[in-house]
Amino acid sequence: GDGWCIYPNYDFTHGICDSLERIDYSICTLEFETRREPYYWILWALEMFRPKVYEMSRLNIQYTVLSKRRLLKLVNKKF
């Protein structure tokens, strides 16, 4: 039908992926704090497992590689 236009997006898929992967704790940065309600709502509506969600401040450490993208490059190059 055309009653609802739902596009896969972060708010819709984040909770579902965490639930399917049985993530116990979802840890996000503070900009996602406002998305906690839709995160839990979609899981409640689908009667899925609901991980605990925590938001935290971003930690910036200088002269250290923490980016997943950069760490993956190092791992793939066997450093």
PDB file of N, CA and C in Angstrom:
ATOM      1  N   GLY A   1       0.804  -1.176   0.000  1.00  0.00           N
ATOM      2  CA  GLY A   1       0.000   0.000   0.000  1.00  0.00           C
ATOM      3  C   GLY A   1       0.860   1.258   0.000  1.00  0.00           C
ATOM      4  N   ASP A   2       0.193   2.366  -0.047  1.00  0.00           N
ATOM      5  CA  ASP A   2       0.907   3.638  -0.054  1.00  0.00           C
ATOM      6  C   ASP A   2       0.578   4.477   1.180  1.00  0.00           C
ATOM      7  N   GLY A   3       0.065   3.843   2.236  1.00  0.00           N
ATOM      8  CA  GLY A   3      -0.280   4.554   3.465  1.00  0.00           C
ATOM      9  C   GLY A   3       0.931   5.018   4.245  1.00  0.00           C
ATOM     10  N   TRP A   4       2.011   4.278   4.161  1.00  0.00           N
ATOM     11  CA  TRP A   4       3.226   4.613   4.904  1.00  0.00           C
ATOM     12  C   TRP A   4       4.411   4.610   3.940  1.00  0.00           C
ATOM     13  N   CYS A   5       5.225   5.605   4.026  1.00  0.00           N
ATOM     14  CA  CYS A   5       6.480   5.624   3.280  1.00  0.00           C
ATOM     15  C   CYS A   5       7.604   5.466   4.299  1.00  0.00           C
ATOM     16  N   ILE A   6       8.149   4.295   4.379  1.00  0.00           N
ATOM     17  CA  ILE A   6       9.227   4.031   5.336  1.00  0.00           C
ATOM     18  C   ILE A   6      10.484   3.711   4.542  1.00  0.00           C
ATOM     19  N   TYR A   7      11.509   4.481   4.787  1.00  0.00           N
ATOM     20  CA  TYR A   7      12.784   4.265   4.122  1.00  0.00           C
ATOM     21  C   TYR A   7      13.778   3.732   5.152  1.00  0.00           C
ATOM     22  N   PRO A   8      14.575   2.741   4.785  1.00  0.00           N
ATOM     23  CA  PRO A   8      15.590   2.272   5.736  1.00  0.00           C
ATOM     24  C   PRO A   8      16.513   3.430   6.123  1.00  0.00           C
ATOM     25  N   ASN A   9      16.594   3.701   7.360  1.00  0.00           N
ATOM     26  CA  ASN A   9      17.493   4.742   7.838  1.00  0.00           C
ATOM     27  C   ASN A   9      18.031   4.328   9.191  1.00  0.00           C
ATOM     28  N   TYR A  10      18.905   5.141   9.726  1.00  0.00           N
ATOM     29  CA  TYR A  10      19.566   4.800  10.977  1.00  0.00           C
ATOM     30  C   TYR A  10      18.575   4.554  12.101  1.00  0.00           C
ATOM     31  N   ASP A  11      17.587   5.444  12.249  1.00  0.00           N
ATOM     32  CA  ASP A  11      16.633   5.303  13.346  1.00  0.00           C
ATOM     33  C   ASP A  11      15.846   3.995  13.253  1.00  0.00           C
ATOM     34  N   PHE A  12      15.548   3.564  12.066  1.00  0.00           N
ATOM     35  CA  PHE A  12      14.760   2.348  11.874  1.00  0.00           C
ATOM     36  C   PHE A  12      15.615   1.097  12.019  1.00  0.00           C
ATOM     37  N   THR A  13      16.800   1.113  11.453  1.00  0.00           N
ATOM     38  CA  THR A  13      17.597  -0.117  11.378  1.00  0.00           C
ATOM     39  C   THR A  13      18.537  -0.344  12.557  1.00  0.00           C
ATOM     40  N   HIS A  14      18.962   0.714  13.227  1.00  0.00           N
ATOM     41  CA  HIS A  14      19.953   0.574  14.297  1.00  0.00           C
ATOM     42  C   HIS A  14      19.477  -0.387  15.378  1.00  0.00           C
ATOM     43  N   GLY A  15      18.287  -0.160  15.898  1.00  0.00           N
ATOM     44  CA  GLY A  15      17.762  -1.020  16.957  1.00  0.00           C
ATOM     45  C   GLY A  15      17.520  -2.440  16.498  1.00  0.00           C
ATOM     46  N   ILE A  16      17.008  -2.588  15.273  1.00  0.00           N
ATOM     47  CA  ILE A  16      16.735  -3.926  14.748  1.00  0.00           C
ATOM     48  C   ILE A  16      18.033  -4.723  14.603  1.00  0.00           C
ATOM     49  N   CYS A  17      19.065  -4.097  14.059  1.00  0.00           N
ATOM     50  CA  CYS A  17      20.362  -4.786  13.910  1.00  0.00           C
ATOM     51  C   CYS A  17      20.937  -5.169  15.267  1.00  0.00           C
ATOM     52  N   ASP A  18      20.896  -4.230  16.220  1.00  0.00           N
ATOM     53  CA  ASP A  18      21.409  -4.530  17.561  1.00  0.00           C
ATOM     54  C   ASP A  18      20.638  -5.693  18.182  1.00  0.00           C
ATOM     55  N   SER A  19      19.324  -5.713  18.001  1.00  0.00           N
ATOM     56  CA  SER A  19      18.503  -6.771  18.569  1.00  0.00           C
ATOM     57  C   SER A  19      18.812  -8.126  17.926  1.00  0.00           C
ATOM     58  N   LEU A  20      18.890  -8.158  16.598  1.00  0.00           N
ATOM     59  CA  LEU A  20      19.178  -9.412  15.899  1.00  0.00           C
ATOM     60  C   LEU A  20      20.554  -9.958  16.260  1.00  0.00           C
ATOM     61  N   GLU A  21      21.503  -9.050  16.508  1.00  0.00           N
ATOM     62  CA  GLU A  21      22.858  -9.470  16.872  1.00  0.00           C
ATOM     63  C   GLU A  21      23.004  -9.693  18.375  1.00  0.00           C
ATOM     64  N   ARG A  22      21.899  -9.516  19.107  1.00  0.00           N
ATOM     65  CA  ARG A  22      21.863  -9.706  20.560  1.00  0.00           C
ATOM     66  C   ARG A  22      22.915  -8.853  21.281  1.00  0.00           C
ATOM     67  N   ILE A  23      23.019  -7.590  20.877  1.00  0.00           N
ATOM     68  CA  ILE A  23      23.905  -6.638  21.519  1.00  0.00           C
ATOM     69  C   ILE A  23      23.326  -6.311  22.886  1.00  0.00           C
ATOM     70  N   ASP A  24      24.090  -6.469  23.941  1.00  0.00           N
ATOM     71  CA  ASP A  24      23.585  -6.166  25.280  1.00  0.00           C
ATOM     72  C   ASP A  24      23.553  -4.673  25.562  1.00  0.00           C
ATOM     73  N   TYR A  25      24.599  -3.971  25.129  1.00  0.00           N
ATOM     74  CA  TYR A  25      24.727  -2.541  25.403  1.00  0.00           C
ATOM     75  C   TYR A  25      25.076  -1.806  24.115  1.00  0.00           C
ATOM     76  N   SER A  26      24.240  -0.869  23.736  1.00  0.00           N
ATOM     77  CA  SER A  26      24.506  -0.032  22.571  1.00  0.00           C
ATOM     78  C   SER A  26      25.053   1.297  23.088  1.00  0.00           C
ATOM     79  N   ILE A  27      26.281   1.606  22.736  1.00  0.00           N
ATOM     80  CA  ILE A  27      26.923   2.820  23.235  1.00  0.00           C
ATOM     81  C   ILE A  27      27.097   3.785  22.071  1.00  0.00           C
ATOM     82  N   CYS A  28      26.521   4.982  22.208  1.00  0.00           N
ATOM     83  CA  CYS A  28      26.540   5.985  21.152  1.00  0.00           C
ATOM     84  C   CYS A  28      27.062   7.302  21.712  1.00  0.00           C
ATOM     85  N   THR A  29      27.414   8.197  20.823  1.00  0.00           N
ATOM     86  CA  THR A  29      27.798   9.536  21.259  1.00  0.00           C
ATOM     87  C   THR A  29      26.542  10.363  21.518  1.00  0.00           C
ATOM     88  N   LEU A  30      26.713  11.480  22.191  1.00  0.00           N
ATOM     89  CA  LEU A  30      25.586  12.269  22.685  1.00  0.00           C
ATOM     90  C   LEU A  30      24.628  12.773  21.607  1.00  0.00           C
ATOM     91  N   GLU A  31      25.081  12.928  20.367  1.00  0.00           N
ATOM     92  CA  GLU A  31      24.163  13.433  19.345  1.00  0.00           C
ATOM     93  C   GLU A  31      23.032  12.445  19.042  1.00  0.00           C
ATOM     94  N   PHE A  32      23.166  11.202  19.475  1.00  0.00           N
ATOM     95  CA  PHE A  32      22.124  10.203  19.257  1.00  0.00           C
ATOM     96  C   PHE A  32      21.162  10.092  20.439  1.00  0.00           C
ATOM     97  N   GLU A  33      21.343  10.896  21.456  1.00  0.00           N
ATOM     98  CA  GLU A  33      20.497  10.830  22.652  1.00  0.00           C
ATOM     99  C   GLU A  33      19.014  11.009  22.306  1.00  0.00           C
ATOM    100  N   THR A  34      18.709  11.896  21.380  1.00  0.00           N
ATOM    101  CA  THR A  34      17.315  12.135  20.999  1.00  0.00           C
ATOM    102  C   THR A  34      16.715  10.981  20.217  1.00  0.00           C
ATOM    103  N   ARG A  35      17.524  10.051  19.784  1.00  0.00           N
ATOM    104  CA  ARG A  35      17.028   8.912  18.992  1.00  0.00           C
ATOM    105  C   ARG A  35      16.736   7.682  19.851  1.00  0.00           C
ATOM    106  N   ARG A  36      16.906   7.806  21.146  1.00  0.00           N
ATOM    107  CA  ARG A  36      16.670   6.656  22.013  1.00  0.00           C
ATOM    108  C   ARG A  36      15.202   6.221  21.977  1.00  0.00           C
ATOM    109  N   GLU A  37      14.284   7.179  21.981  1.00  0.00           N
ATOM    110  CA  GLU A  37      12.857   6.838  21.984  1.00  0.00           C
ATOM    111  C   GLU A  37      12.440   6.037  20.742  1.00  0.00           C
ATOM    112  N   PRO A  38      12.778   6.475  19.507  1.00  0.00           N
ATOM    113  CA  PRO A  38      12.413   5.633  18.355  1.00  0.00           C
ATOM    114  C   PRO A  38      13.154   4.295  18.333  1.00  0.00           C
ATOM    115  N   TYR A  39      14.376   4.276  18.876  1.00  0.00           N
ATOM    116  CA  TYR A  39      15.145   3.034  18.971  1.00  0.00           C
ATOM    117  C   TYR A  39      14.348   1.999  19.763  1.00  0.00           C
ATOM    118  N   TYR A  40      13.867   2.401  20.946  1.00  0.00           N
ATOM    119  CA  TYR A  40      13.099   1.477  21.783  1.00  0.00           C
ATOM    120  C   TYR A  40      11.705   1.221  21.221  1.00  0.00           C
ATOM    121  N   TRP A  41      11.088   2.235  20.614  1.00  0.00           N
ATOM    122  CA  TRP A  41       9.725   2.066  20.118  1.00  0.00           C
ATOM    123  C   TRP A  41       9.650   0.996  19.040  1.00  0.00           C
ATOM    124  N   ILE A  42      10.552   1.030  18.069  1.00  0.00           N
ATOM    125  CA  ILE A  42      10.503   0.060  16.983  1.00  0.00           C
ATOM    126  C   ILE A  42      10.720  -1.355  17.508  1.00  0.00           C
ATOM    127  N   LEU A  43      11.593  -1.505  18.506  1.00  0.00           N
ATOM    128  CA  LEU A  43      11.820  -2.832  19.082  1.00  0.00           C
ATOM    129  C   LEU A  43      10.601  -3.299  19.867  1.00  0.00           C
ATOM    130  N   TRP A  44       9.968  -2.377  20.573  1.00  0.00           N
ATOM    131  CA  TRP A  44       8.739  -2.711  21.300  1.00  0.00           C
ATOM    132  C   TRP A  44       7.643  -3.118  20.319  1.00  0.00           C
ATOM    133  N   ALA A  45       7.467  -2.344  19.238  1.00  0.00           N
ATOM    134  CA  ALA A  45       6.417  -2.605  18.256  1.00  0.00           C
ATOM    135  C   ALA A  45       6.609  -3.954  17.569  1.00  0.00           C
ATOM    136  N   LEU A  46       7.864  -4.341  17.366  1.00  0.00           N
ATOM    137  CA  LEU A  46       8.163  -5.622  16.715  1.00  0.00           C
ATOM    138  C   LEU A  46       8.351  -6.764  17.712  1.00  0.00           C
ATOM    139  N   GLU A  47       8.199  -6.438  19.011  1.00  0.00           N
ATOM    140  CA  GLU A  47       8.384  -7.420  20.093  1.00  0.00           C
ATOM    141  C   GLU A  47       9.740  -8.103  19.997  1.00  0.00           C
ATOM    142  N   MET A  48      10.782  -7.283  19.870  1.00  0.00           N
ATOM    143  CA  MET A  48      12.154  -7.789  19.758  1.00  0.00           C
ATOM    144  C   MET A  48      12.923  -7.488  21.037  1.00  0.00           C
ATOM    145  N   PHE A  49      14.048  -8.178  21.199  1.00  0.00           N
ATOM    146  CA  PHE A  49      14.956  -7.945  22.309  1.00  0.00           C
ATOM    147  C   PHE A  49      15.391  -6.479  22.320  1.00  0.00           C
ATOM    148  N   ARG A  50      15.429  -5.855  23.501  1.00  0.00           N
ATOM    149  CA  ARG A  50      15.796  -4.442  23.614  1.00  0.00           C
ATOM    150  C   ARG A  50      17.102  -4.295  24.391  1.00  0.00           C
ATOM    151  N   PRO A  51      18.199  -3.980  23.698  1.00  0.00           N
ATOM    152  CA  PRO A  51      19.470  -3.731  24.383  1.00  0.00           C
ATOM    153  C   PRO A  51      19.377  -2.467  25.235  1.00  0.00           C
ATOM    154  N   LYS A  52      20.265  -2.348  26.187  1.00  0.00           N
ATOM    155  CA  LYS A  52      20.370  -1.113  26.955  1.00  0.00           C
ATOM    156  C   LYS A  52      21.165  -0.111  26.119  1.00  0.00           C
ATOM    157  N   VAL A  53      20.737   1.141  26.139  1.00  0.00           N
ATOM    158  CA  VAL A  53      21.381   2.183  25.338  1.00  0.00           C
ATOM    159  C   VAL A  53      22.011   3.202  26.266  1.00  0.00           C
ATOM    160  N   TYR A  54      23.268   3.537  25.984  1.00  0.00           N
ATOM    161  CA  TYR A  54      23.979   4.559  26.742  1.00  0.00           C
ATOM    162  C   TYR A  54      24.581   5.562  25.771  1.00  0.00           C
ATOM    163  N   GLU A  55      24.495   6.812  26.134  1.00  0.00           N
ATOM    164  CA  GLU A  55      25.144   7.857  25.353  1.00  0.00           C
ATOM    165  C   GLU A  55      26.312   8.396  26.166  1.00  0.00           C
ATOM    166  N   MET A  56      27.370   8.784  25.478  1.00  0.00           N
ATOM    167  CA  MET A  56      28.543   9.318  26.165  1.00  0.00           C
ATOM    168  C   MET A  56      29.164  10.414  25.319  1.00  0.00           C
ATOM    169  N   SER A  57      29.987  11.205  25.945  1.00  0.00           N
ATOM    170  CA  SER A  57      30.712  12.243  25.211  1.00  0.00           C
ATOM    171  C   SER A  57      31.780  11.596  24.347  1.00  0.00           C
ATOM    172  N   ARG A  58      32.096  12.272  23.286  1.00  0.00           N
ATOM    173  CA  ARG A  58      33.159  11.789  22.406  1.00  0.00           C
ATOM    174  C   ARG A  58      34.508  12.016  23.082  1.00  0.00           C
ATOM    175  N   LEU A  59      35.374  11.039  22.989  1.00  0.00           N
ATOM    176  CA  LEU A  59      36.702  11.129  23.576  1.00  0.00           C
ATOM    177  C   LEU A  59      37.715  11.353  22.464  1.00  0.00           C
ATOM    178  N   ASN A  60      38.435  12.426  22.546  1.00  0.00           N
ATOM    179  CA  ASN A  60      39.476  12.709  21.558  1.00  0.00           C
ATOM    180  C   ASN A  60      40.845  12.533  22.209  1.00  0.00           C
ATOM    181  N   ILE A  61      41.601  11.614  21.677  1.00  0.00           N
ATOM    182  CA  ILE A  61      42.957  11.368  22.162  1.00  0.00           C
ATOM    183  C   ILE A  61      43.905  11.671  21.018  1.00  0.00           C
ATOM    184  N   GLN A  62      44.864  12.524  21.271  1.00  0.00           N
ATOM    185  CA  GLN A  62      45.795  12.902  20.211  1.00  0.00           C
ATOM    186  C   GLN A  62      46.899  11.864  20.060  1.00  0.00           C
ATOM    187  N   TYR A  63      47.403  11.755  18.826  1.00  0.00           N
ATOM    188  CA  TYR A  63      48.516  10.864  18.465  1.00  0.00           C
ATOM    189  C   TYR A  63      48.181   9.387  18.693  1.00  0.00           C
ATOM    190  N   THR A  64      46.904   9.035  18.586  1.00  0.00           N
ATOM    191  CA  THR A  64      46.464   7.651  18.739  1.00  0.00           C
ATOM    192  C   THR A  64      45.460   7.336  17.638  1.00  0.00           C
ATOM    193  N   VAL A  65      45.571   6.152  17.057  1.00  0.00           N
ATOM    194  CA  VAL A  65      44.652   5.742  16.003  1.00  0.00           C
ATOM    195  C   VAL A  65      43.473   5.014  16.660  1.00  0.00           C
ATOM    196  N   LEU A  66      42.278   5.614  16.573  1.00  0.00           N
ATOM    197  CA  LEU A  66      41.080   4.987  17.129  1.00  0.00           C
ATOM    198  C   LEU A  66      39.989   4.769  16.090  1.00  0.00           C
ATOM    199  N   SER A  67      40.130   5.364  14.933  1.00  0.00           N
ATOM    200  CA  SER A  67      39.119   5.245  13.885  1.00  0.00           C
ATOM    201  C   SER A  67      39.040   3.802  13.390  1.00  0.00           C
ATOM    202  N   LYS A  68      37.814   3.256  13.302  1.00  0.00           N
ATOM    203  CA  LYS A  68      37.655   1.889  12.809  1.00  0.00           C
ATOM    204  C   LYS A  68      38.203   1.753  11.397  1.00  0.00           C
ATOM    205  N   ARG A  69      37.979   2.767  10.579  1.00  0.00           N
ATOM    206  CA  ARG A  69      38.454   2.733   9.188  1.00  0.00           C
ATOM    207  C   ARG A  69      39.980   2.649   9.158  1.00  0.00           C
ATOM    208  N   ARG A  70      40.641   3.462   9.965  1.00  0.00           N
ATOM    209  CA  ARG A  70      42.115   3.445   9.967  1.00  0.00           C
ATOM    210  C   ARG A  70      42.670   2.185  10.626  1.00  0.00           C
ATOM    211  N   LEU A  71      42.018   1.713  11.678  1.00  0.00           N
ATOM    212  CA  LEU A  71      42.473   0.467  12.310  1.00  0.00           C
ATOM    213  C   LEU A  71      42.343  -0.711  11.345  1.00  0.00           C
ATOM    214  N   LEU A  72      41.265  -0.752  10.577  1.00  0.00           N
ATOM    215  CA  LEU A  72      41.081  -1.828   9.618  1.00  0.00           C
ATOM    216  C   LEU A  72      42.197  -1.829   8.564  1.00  0.00           C
ATOM    217  N   LYS A  73      42.599  -0.640   8.122  1.00  0.00           N
ATOM    218  CA  LYS A  73      43.712  -0.567   7.171  1.00  0.00           C
ATOM    219  C   LYS A  73      44.979  -1.168   7.777  1.00  0.00           C
ATOM    220  N   LEU A  74      45.268  -0.839   9.024  1.00  0.00           N
ATOM    221  CA  LEU A  74      46.460  -1.376   9.690  1.00  0.00           C
ATOM    222  C   LEU A  74      46.381  -2.900   9.830  1.00  0.00           C
ATOM    223  N   VAL A  75      45.219  -3.408  10.187  1.00  0.00           N
ATOM    224  CA  VAL A  75      45.042  -4.847  10.340  1.00  0.00           C
ATOM    225  C   VAL A  75      45.208  -5.549   9.007  1.00  0.00           C
ATOM    226  N   ASN A  76      44.582  -4.993   7.958  1.00  0.00           N
ATOM    227  CA  ASN A  76      44.685  -5.620   6.639  1.00  0.00           C
ATOM    228  C   ASN A  76      46.095  -5.620   6.089  1.00  0.00           C
ATOM    229  N   LYS A  77      46.885  -4.610   6.456  1.00  0.00           N
ATOM    230  CA  LYS A  77      48.280  -4.557   6.016  1.00  0.00           C
ATOM    231  C   LYS A  77      49.205  -5.317   6.955  1.00  0.00           C
ATOM    232  N   LYS A  78      48.619  -5.944   7.983  1.00  0.00           N
ATOM    233  CA  LYS A  78      49.355  -6.769   8.962  1.00  0.00           C
ATOM    234  C   LYS A  78      50.406  -6.007   9.729  1.00  0.00           C
ATOM    235  N   PHE A  79      50.076  -4.763  10.143  1.00  0.00           N
ATOM    236  CA  PHE A  79      50.997  -3.996  10.983  1.00  0.00           C
ATOM    237  C   PHE A  79      50.854  -4.402  12.423  1.00  0.00           C
TER     238      PHE A  79
END
